[in-house]
PDB file of C-alpha atoms in Angstrom:
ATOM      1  CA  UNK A  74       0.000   0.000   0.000  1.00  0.00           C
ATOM      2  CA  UNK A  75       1.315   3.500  -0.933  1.00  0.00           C
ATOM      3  CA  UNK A  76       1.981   5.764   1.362  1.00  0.00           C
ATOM      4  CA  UNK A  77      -0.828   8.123   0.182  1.00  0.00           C
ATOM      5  CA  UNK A  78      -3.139   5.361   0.491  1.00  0.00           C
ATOM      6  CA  UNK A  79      -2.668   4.709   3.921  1.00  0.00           C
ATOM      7  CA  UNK A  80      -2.476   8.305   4.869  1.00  0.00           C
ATOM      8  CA  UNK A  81      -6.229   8.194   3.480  1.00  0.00           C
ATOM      9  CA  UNK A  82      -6.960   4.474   5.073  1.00  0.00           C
ATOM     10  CA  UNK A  83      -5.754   6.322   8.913  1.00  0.00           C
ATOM     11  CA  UNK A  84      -7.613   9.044   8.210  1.00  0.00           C
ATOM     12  CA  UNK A  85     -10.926   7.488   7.371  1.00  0.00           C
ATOM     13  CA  UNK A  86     -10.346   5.072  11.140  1.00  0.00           C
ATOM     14  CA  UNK A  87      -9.752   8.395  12.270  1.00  0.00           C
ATOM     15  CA  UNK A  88     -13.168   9.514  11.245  1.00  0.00           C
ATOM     16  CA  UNK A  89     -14.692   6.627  12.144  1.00  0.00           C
ATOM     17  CA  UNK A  90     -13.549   6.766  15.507  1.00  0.00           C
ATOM     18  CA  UNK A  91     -14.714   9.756  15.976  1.00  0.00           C
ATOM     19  CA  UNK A  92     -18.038   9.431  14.925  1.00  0.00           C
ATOM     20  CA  UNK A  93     -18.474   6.471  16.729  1.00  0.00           C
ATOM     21  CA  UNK A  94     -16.852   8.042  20.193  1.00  0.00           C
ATOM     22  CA  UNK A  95     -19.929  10.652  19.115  1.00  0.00           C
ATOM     23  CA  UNK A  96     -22.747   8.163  19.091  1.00  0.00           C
ATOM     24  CA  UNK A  97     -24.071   7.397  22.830  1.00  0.00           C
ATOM     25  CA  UNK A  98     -27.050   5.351  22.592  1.00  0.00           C
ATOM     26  CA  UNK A  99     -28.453   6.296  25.598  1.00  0.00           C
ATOM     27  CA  UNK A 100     -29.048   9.857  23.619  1.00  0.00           C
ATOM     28  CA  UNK A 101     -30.749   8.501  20.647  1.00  0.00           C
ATOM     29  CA  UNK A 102     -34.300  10.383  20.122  1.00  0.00           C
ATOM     30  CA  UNK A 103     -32.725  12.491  23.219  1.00  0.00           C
ATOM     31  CA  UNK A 104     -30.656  15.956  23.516  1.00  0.00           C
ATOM     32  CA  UNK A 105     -27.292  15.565  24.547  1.00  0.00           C
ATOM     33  CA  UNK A 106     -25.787  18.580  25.801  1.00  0.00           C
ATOM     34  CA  UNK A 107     -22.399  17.683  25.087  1.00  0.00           C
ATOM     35  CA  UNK A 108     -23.556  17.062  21.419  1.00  0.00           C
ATOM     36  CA  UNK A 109     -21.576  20.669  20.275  1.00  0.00           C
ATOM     37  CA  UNK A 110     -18.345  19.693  21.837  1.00  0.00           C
ATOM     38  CA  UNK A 111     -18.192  15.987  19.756  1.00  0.00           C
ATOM     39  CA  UNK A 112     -19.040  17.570  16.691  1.00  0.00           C
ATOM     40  CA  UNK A 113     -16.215  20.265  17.471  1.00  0.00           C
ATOM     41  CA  UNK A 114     -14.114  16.909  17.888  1.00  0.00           C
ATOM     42  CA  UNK A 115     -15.135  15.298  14.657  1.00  0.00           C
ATOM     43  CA  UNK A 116     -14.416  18.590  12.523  1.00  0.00           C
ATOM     44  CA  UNK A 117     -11.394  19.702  14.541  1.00  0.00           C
ATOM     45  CA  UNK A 118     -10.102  15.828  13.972  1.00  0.00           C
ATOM     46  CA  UNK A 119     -10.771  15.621  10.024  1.00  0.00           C
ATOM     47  CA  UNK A 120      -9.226  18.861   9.632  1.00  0.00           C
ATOM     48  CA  UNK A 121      -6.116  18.535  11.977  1.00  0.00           C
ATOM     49  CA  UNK A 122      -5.676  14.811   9.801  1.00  0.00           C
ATOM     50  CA  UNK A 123      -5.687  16.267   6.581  1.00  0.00           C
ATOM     51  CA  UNK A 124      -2.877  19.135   8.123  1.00  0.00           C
ATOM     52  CA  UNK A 125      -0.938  16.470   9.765  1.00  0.00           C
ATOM     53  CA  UNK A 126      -0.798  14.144   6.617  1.00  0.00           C
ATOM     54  CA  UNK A 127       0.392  17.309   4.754  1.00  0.00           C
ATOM     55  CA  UNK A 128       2.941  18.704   7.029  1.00  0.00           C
ATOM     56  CA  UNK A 129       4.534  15.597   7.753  1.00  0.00           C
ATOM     57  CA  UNK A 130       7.013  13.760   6.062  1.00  0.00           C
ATOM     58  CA  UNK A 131       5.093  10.565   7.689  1.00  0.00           C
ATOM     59  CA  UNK A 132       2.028  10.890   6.162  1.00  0.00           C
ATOM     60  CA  UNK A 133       0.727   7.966   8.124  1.00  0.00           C
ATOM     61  CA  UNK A 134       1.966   9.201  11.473  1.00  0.00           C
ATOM     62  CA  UNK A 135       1.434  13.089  10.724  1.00  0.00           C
ATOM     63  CA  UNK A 136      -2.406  12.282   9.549  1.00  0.00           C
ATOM     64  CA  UNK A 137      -2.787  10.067  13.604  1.00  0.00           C
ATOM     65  CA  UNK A 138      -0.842  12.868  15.401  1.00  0.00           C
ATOM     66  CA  UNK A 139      -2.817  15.768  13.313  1.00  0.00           C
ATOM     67  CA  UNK A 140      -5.852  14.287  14.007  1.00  0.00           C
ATOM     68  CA  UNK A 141      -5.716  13.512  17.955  1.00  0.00           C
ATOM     69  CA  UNK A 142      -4.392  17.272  18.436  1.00  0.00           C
ATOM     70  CA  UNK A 143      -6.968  18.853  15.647  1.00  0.00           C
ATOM     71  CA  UNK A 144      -9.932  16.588  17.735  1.00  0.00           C
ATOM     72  CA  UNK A 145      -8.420  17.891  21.078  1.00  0.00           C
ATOM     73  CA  UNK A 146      -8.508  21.474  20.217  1.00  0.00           C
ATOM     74  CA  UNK A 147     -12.108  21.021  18.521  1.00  0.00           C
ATOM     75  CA  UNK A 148     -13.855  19.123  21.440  1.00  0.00           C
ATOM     76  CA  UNK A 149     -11.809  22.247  23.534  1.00  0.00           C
ATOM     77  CA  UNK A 150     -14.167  25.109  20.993  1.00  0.00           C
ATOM     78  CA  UNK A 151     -17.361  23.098  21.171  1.00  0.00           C
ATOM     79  CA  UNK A 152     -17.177  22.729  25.167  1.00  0.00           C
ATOM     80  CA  UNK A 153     -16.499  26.645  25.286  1.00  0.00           C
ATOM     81  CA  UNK A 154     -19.465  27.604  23.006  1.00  0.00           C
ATOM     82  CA  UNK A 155     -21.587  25.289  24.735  1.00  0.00           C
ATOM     83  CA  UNK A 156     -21.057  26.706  28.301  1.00  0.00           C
ATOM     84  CA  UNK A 157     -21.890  30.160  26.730  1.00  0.00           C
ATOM     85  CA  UNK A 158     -24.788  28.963  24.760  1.00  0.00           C
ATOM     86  CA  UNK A 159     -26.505  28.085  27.973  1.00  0.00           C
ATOM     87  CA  UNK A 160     -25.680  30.469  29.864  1.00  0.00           C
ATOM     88  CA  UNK A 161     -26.717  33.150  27.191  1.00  0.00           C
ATOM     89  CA  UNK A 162     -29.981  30.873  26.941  1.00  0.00           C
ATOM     90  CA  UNK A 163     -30.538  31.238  30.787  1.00  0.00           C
ATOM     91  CA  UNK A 164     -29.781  35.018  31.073  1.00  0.00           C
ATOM     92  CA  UNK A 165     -31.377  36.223  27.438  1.00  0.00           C
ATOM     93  CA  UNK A 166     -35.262  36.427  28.804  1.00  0.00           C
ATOM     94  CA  UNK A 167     -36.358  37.080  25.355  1.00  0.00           C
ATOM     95  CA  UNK A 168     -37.737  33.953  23.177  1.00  0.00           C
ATOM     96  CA  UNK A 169     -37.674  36.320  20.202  1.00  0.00           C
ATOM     97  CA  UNK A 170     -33.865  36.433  20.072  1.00  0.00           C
ATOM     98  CA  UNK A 171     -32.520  33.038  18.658  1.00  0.00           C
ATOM     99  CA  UNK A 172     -29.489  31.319  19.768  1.00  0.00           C
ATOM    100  CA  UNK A 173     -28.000  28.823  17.099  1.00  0.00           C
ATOM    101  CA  UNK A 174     -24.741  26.704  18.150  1.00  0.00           C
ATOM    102  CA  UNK A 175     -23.347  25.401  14.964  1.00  0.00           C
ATOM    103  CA  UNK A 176     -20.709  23.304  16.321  1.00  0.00           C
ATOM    104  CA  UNK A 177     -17.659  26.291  15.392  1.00  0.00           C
ATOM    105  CA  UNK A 178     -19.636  29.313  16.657  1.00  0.00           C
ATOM    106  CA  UNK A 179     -22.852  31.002  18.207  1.00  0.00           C
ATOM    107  CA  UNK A 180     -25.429  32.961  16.133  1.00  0.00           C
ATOM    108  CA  UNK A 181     -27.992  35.203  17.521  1.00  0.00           C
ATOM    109  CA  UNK A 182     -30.022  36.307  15.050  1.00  0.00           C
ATOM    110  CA  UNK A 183     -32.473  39.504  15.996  1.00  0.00           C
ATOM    111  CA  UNK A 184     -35.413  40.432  14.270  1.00  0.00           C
ATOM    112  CA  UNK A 185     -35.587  44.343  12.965  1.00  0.00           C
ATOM    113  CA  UNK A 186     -39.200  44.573  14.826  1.00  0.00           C
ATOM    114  CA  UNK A 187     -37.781  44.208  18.149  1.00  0.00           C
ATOM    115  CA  UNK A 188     -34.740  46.139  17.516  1.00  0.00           C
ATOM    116  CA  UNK A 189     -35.239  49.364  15.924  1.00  0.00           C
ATOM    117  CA  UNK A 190     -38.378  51.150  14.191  1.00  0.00           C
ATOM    118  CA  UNK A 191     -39.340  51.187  10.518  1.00  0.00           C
ATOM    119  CA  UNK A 192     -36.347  52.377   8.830  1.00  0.00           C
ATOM    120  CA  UNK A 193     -34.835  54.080  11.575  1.00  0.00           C
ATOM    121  CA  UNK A 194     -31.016  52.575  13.071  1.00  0.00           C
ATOM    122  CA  UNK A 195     -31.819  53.626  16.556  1.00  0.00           C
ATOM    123  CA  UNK A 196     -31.852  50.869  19.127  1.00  0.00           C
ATOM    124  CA  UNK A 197     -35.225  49.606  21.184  1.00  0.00           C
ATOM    125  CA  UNK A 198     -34.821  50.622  24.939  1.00  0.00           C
ATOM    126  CA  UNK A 199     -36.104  47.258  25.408  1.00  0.00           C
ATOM    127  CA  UNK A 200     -33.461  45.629  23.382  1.00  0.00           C
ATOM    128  CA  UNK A 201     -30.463  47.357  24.525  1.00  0.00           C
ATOM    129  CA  UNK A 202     -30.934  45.378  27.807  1.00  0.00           C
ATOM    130  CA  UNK A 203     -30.349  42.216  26.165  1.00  0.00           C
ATOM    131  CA  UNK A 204     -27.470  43.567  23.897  1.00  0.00           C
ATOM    132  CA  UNK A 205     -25.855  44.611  27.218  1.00  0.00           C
ATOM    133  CA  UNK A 206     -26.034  41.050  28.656  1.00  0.00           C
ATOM    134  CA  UNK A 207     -25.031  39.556  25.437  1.00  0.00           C
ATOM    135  CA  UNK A 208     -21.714  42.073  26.420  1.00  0.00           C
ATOM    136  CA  UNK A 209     -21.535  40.683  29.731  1.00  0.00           C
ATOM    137  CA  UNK A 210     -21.655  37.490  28.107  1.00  0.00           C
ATOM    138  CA  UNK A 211     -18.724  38.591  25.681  1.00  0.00           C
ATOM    139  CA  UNK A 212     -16.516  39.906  28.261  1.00  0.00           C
ATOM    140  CA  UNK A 213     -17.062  36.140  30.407  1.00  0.00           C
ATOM    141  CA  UNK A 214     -15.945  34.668  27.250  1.00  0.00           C
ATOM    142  CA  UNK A 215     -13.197  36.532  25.751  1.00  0.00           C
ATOM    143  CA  UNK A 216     -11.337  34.390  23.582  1.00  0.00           C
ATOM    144  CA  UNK A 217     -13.843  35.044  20.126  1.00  0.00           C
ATOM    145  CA  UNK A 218     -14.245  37.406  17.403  1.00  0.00           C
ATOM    146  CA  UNK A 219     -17.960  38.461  16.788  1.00  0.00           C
ATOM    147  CA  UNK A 220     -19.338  39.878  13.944  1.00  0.00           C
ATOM    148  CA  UNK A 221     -22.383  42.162  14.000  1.00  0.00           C
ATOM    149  CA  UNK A 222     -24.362  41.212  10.382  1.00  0.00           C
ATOM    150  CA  UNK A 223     -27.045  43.785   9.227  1.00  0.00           C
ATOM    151  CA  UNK A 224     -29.530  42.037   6.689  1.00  0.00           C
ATOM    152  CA  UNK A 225     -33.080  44.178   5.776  1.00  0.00           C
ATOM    153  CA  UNK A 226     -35.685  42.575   2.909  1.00  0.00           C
ATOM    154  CA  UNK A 227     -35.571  43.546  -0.402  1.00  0.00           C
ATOM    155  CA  UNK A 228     -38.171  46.840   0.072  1.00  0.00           C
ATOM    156  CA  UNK A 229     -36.770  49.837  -1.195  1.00  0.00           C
ATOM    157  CA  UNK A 230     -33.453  50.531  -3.204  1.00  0.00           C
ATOM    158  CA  UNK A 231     -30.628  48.369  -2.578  1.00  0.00           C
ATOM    159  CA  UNK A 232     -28.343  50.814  -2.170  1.00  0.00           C
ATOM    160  CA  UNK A 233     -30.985  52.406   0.911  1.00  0.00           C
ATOM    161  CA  UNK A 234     -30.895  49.182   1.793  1.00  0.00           C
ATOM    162  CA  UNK A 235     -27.467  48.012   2.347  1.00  0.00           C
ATOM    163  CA  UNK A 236     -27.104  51.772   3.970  1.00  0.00           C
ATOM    164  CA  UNK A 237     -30.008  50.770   6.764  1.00  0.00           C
ATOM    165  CA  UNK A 238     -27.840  47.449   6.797  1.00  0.00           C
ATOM    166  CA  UNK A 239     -24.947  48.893   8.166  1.00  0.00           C
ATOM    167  CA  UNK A 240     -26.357  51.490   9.890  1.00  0.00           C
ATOM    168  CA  UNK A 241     -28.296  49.052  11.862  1.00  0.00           C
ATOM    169  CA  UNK A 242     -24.835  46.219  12.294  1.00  0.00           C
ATOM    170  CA  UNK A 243     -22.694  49.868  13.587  1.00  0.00           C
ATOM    171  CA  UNK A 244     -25.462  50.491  15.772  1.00  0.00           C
ATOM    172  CA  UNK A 245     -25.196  47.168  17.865  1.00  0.00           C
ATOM    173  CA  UNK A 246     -21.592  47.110  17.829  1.00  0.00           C
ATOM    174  CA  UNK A 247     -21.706  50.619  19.473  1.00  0.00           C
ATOM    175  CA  UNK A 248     -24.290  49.048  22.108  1.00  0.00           C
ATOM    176  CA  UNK A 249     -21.757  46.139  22.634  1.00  0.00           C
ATOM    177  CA  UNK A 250     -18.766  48.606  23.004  1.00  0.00           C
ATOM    178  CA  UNK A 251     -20.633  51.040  25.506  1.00  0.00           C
ATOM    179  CA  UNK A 252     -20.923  47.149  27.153  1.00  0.00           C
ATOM    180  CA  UNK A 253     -17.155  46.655  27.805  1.00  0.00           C
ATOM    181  CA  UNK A 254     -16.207  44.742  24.869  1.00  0.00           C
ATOM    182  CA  UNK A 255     -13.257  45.850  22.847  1.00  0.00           C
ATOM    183  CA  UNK A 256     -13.527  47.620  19.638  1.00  0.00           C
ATOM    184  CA  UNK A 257     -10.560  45.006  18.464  1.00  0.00           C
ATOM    185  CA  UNK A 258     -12.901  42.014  18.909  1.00  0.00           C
ATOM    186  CA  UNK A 259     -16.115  43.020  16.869  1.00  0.00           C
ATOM    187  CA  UNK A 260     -16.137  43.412  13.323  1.00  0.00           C
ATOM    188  CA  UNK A 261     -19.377  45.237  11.340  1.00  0.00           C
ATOM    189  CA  UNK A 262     -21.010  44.271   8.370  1.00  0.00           C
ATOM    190  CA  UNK A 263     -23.961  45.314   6.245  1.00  0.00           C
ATOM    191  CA  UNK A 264     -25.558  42.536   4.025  1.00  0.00           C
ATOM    192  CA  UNK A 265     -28.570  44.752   2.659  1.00  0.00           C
ATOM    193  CA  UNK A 266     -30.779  42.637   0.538  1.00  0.00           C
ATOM    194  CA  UNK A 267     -28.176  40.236  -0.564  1.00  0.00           C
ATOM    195  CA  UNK A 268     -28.530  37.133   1.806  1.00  0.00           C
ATOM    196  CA  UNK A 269     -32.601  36.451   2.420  1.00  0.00           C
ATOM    197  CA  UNK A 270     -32.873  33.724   4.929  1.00  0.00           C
ATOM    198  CA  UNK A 271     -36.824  33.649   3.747  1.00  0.00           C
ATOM    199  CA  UNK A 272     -38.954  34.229   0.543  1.00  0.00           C
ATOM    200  CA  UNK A 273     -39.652  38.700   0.043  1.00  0.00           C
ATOM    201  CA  UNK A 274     -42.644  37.892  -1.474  1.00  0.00           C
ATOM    202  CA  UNK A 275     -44.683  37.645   1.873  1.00  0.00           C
ATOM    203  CA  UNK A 276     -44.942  39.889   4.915  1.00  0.00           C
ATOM    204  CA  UNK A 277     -43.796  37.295   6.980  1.00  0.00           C
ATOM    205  CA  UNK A 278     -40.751  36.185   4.198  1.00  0.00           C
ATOM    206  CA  UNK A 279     -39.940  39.375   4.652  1.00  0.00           C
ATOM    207  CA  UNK A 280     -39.985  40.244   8.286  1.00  0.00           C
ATOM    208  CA  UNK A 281     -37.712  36.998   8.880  1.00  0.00           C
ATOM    209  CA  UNK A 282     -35.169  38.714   6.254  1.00  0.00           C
ATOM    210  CA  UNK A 283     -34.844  42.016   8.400  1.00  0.00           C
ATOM    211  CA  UNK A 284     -32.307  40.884  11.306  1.00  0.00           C
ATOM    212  CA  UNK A 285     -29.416  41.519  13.233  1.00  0.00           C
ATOM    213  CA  UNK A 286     -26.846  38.680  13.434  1.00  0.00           C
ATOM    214  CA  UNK A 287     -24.378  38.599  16.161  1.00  0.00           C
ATOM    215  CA  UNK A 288     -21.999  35.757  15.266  1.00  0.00           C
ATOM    216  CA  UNK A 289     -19.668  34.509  17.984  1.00  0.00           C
ATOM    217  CA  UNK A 290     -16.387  32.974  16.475  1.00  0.00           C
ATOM    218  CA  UNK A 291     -14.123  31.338  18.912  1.00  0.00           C
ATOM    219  CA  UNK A 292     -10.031  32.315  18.255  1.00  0.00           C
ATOM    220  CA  UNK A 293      -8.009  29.669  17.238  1.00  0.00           C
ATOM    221  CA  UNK A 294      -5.167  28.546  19.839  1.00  0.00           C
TER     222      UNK A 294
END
């Protein structure tokens, strides 16, 4: 067998192993709250194969010592973003702010209504509360980048709209700021029209599309 090929056979047991060490059947049809962290571990293990396999002049041996080190650091990420997930969860009183944990970061996504008035970039009193515990929240967890993602519907000009867009994105940063968190940590941008997450051709297509995301990356090591 080639050297290449069994770079590819270890890194496919690799996988395997993983995915396996992922599957509890005791949480099948359940939730299992360490679900993030494992699938941290599988992606931070395929990825730190395929670097390991690369970098080393073993390929066999660089692709098993990659792997273990890339799954270490990836189960490390998906721990971290599930503490903050739930404590965000517990501490966010607001079930119209959602909270997604994809595995590599957190997304809260807020709707336009409850943030700001028709076209307007000014923050609800009502909101700024929760932005200012999503700070805290920030400042408890340090080691992330967030960006602050503007999106509106497709009403109106684009260019208005991917004005509004950032507008709205500067305006939440500057609420996270006045919060504590540094200005080197949280990056700004305005999406207008461009990235619908719904259908504009209904009222409620298009309310879904008008949103603030606040996406919580964690830094590598």
């Amino acid at each position: 067998m080639t050297r290449a090929r069994k770079s590819m056979t270890v890194m496919a047991g690799i996988s395997a192993l993983l995915v396996a060490g992922c599957t509890d059947p005791g949480q099948l049809g359940g939730t299992n709250p360490n679900q993030k962290a494992q699938t941290g571990a599988i992606l931070g293990g395929l990825v730190g194969a395929g670097a390991g396999a690369v970098l080393s002049d073993d390929k066999t041996k660089g692709a098993i010592i990659g792997g273990v080190l890339g799954a270490a650091g990836g189960a490390v990420y998906g721990s971290y973003l599930d503490r903050q997930e739930a404590e965000l969860r517990q501490n966010l009183d607001n079930e119209d702010i959602q909270i997604t944990n994809t595995g590599d970061r957190l997304i809260l996504t807020m709707p336009e209504d409850i943030l700001f008035n028709v076209d307007s970039s000014n923050i609800s009193p009502v909101l700024r509360g929760d932005l200012l515990t999503v700070a805290r929240s920030l400042q408890d967890y340090p080691d992330s980048t967030v960006q602050v993602v503007g999106h509106t519907d497709n009403t109106g000009g684009a260019d208005h709209n991917q004005a509004l867009s950032e507008r709205r994105a500067n305006a939440v940063a500057d609420v996270l700021h006045e919060g504590g968190v540094p200005f080197n940590r949280v990056q700004t941008f305005g999406r207008g029209e461009d990235q619908p997450v719904a259908s504009n051709l209904t009222e409620e297509g298009r309310a879904q599309n008008r949103r603030v995301d606040i996406v919580i990356l964690p830094n590598a090591a």
